[in-house]
Amino acid sequence: MTTPQAPSTIYIVDDDEAVRDSLRWLLEANGYRVRSFSGAEEFLHAYEPDQVGVLIADVRMPGMSGLELQEELLRREAPLPIVFITGHGDVPMAVSTMKKGAVDFLEKPFNETDLRNIVARMLEQASERVSQAQAQKNHQAVLSRLTAREQQVLERIVAGRLNKQIAGDLNISIKTVEAHRANIMEKLEVTTVADLMKIALTKAEGVA
């Protein structure tokens, strides 16, 4: 069952009140829901990872910097696209943030049209990230229904082992393997091996 998502939100994190107000006015004028924060710590207290959102953050701020905020969001595996704005940007810094997943990097004063275009693109990416994170969470919840033995059988099915081979691996009969296989399909509510693989591989990607 799909959980309804709250309206998407543009988060602004900048210690410069004038910049926050300017960005809020620009984005709200274009129909976006905006929340602004004067610091990274304040933002982290309010951020809800299950909600579709994008982050516009200053690089240099008192306390936790924008780059440190990016590191913290990466640690939390937050599905939040980021664009950095700064008056102190340089190419190496831009490359570093982009490699870590930032969507873009803009120097102040930034072009308003460019920002609007980036935000629109960010929202599409954010929606995809949240959907993927929710699917992974759902798959992990489903997989938790399996017994330890069923997990062992599933791992071997995913590895391409035949029932006879799985029986030999686990020192059980082929009929027992078939019974476990049927239970796995029933618990995971799938009817094909392809769907079974999709759930199992989503778990593996999340752990990697």
Coordinates of N, CA, C and O in Angstrom, one line a residue, residues 59-60 67 70 84 86 88-100 102 105 107:
V59 N 27.0 27.6 1.7 CA 28.2 26.8 2.0 C 28.8 27.2 3.3 O 29.1 26.4 4.2
R60 N 29.0 28.5 3.5 CA 29.7 29.0 4.7 C 28.7 29.6 5.7 O 28.1 30.7 5.4
L67 N 28.7 22.3 3.8 CA 29.4 21.1 3.4 C 29.3 20.1 4.6 O 29.1 18.9 4.3
Q70 N 25.8 18.7 4.4 CA 25.8 17.6 3.3 C 26.3 16.3 3.8 O 25.7 15.3 3.6
F84 N 23.9 24.2 -3.7 CA 24.6 25.1 -2.8 C 24.7 26.5 -3.4 O 24.9 26.6 -4.7
T86 N 26.7 30.3 -2.7 CA 27.8 30.8 -1.9 C 28.3 32.1 -2.6 O 28.3 32.2 -3.8
H88 N 31.5 32.5 -2.0 CA 33.0 32.2 -1.9 C 33.3 30.9 -2.7 O 34.2 30.2 -2.4
G89 N 32.5 30.6 -3.7 CA 32.7 29.3 -4.4 C 33.9 29.3 -5.3 O 34.4 30.3 -5.8
D90 N 34.4 28.1 -5.5 CA 35.5 27.9 -6.5 C 35.3 26.5 -7.1 O 34.5 25.7 -6.6
V91 N 36.0 26.3 -8.2 CA 35.8 25.1 -8.9 C 36.0 23.8 -8.1 O 35.2 22.9 -8.1
P92 N 37.2 23.7 -7.4 CA 37.4 22.4 -6.6 C 36.2 22.2 -5.6 O 35.8 21.0 -5.4
M93 N 35.7 23.2 -5.0 CA 34.6 23.0 -4.0 C 33.4 22.5 -4.7 O 32.7 21.6 -4.3
A94 N 33.1 23.1 -5.9 CA 31.9 22.7 -6.7 C 32.0 21.2 -7.1 O 31.1 20.5 -7.0
V95 N 33.2 20.8 -7.5 CA 33.4 19.4 -8.0 C 33.2 18.5 -6.8 O 32.6 17.5 -6.9
S96 N 33.7 18.9 -5.6 CA 33.6 18.1 -4.4 C 32.2 17.9 -4.0 O 31.7 16.7 -3.7
T97 N 31.4 18.9 -4.0 CA 30.0 18.8 -3.6 C 29.2 18.0 -4.6 O 28.3 17.3 -4.3
M98 N 29.5 18.2 -5.9 CA 28.8 17.5 -7.0 C 29.1 16.0 -6.9 O 28.2 15.2 -7.1
K99 N 30.3 15.6 -6.6 CA 30.6 14.2 -6.5 C 29.9 13.6 -5.3 O 29.6 12.4 -5.3
K100 N 29.6 14.4 -4.3 CA 28.9 13.8 -3.1 C 27.3 13.9 -3.3 O 26.6 13.6 -2.4
A102 N 25.4 16.7 -4.7 CA 24.7 18.0 -4.9 C 24.3 18.1 -6.3 O 24.9 17.6 -7.2
F105 N 25.6 24.0 -8.1 CA 26.4 24.9 -7.3 C 26.3 26.3 -7.9 O 26.7 26.5 -9.0
E107 N 26.9 30.6 -7.5 CA 27.5 31.7 -6.8 C 26.5 32.9 -6.7 O 25.8 33.2 -7.6

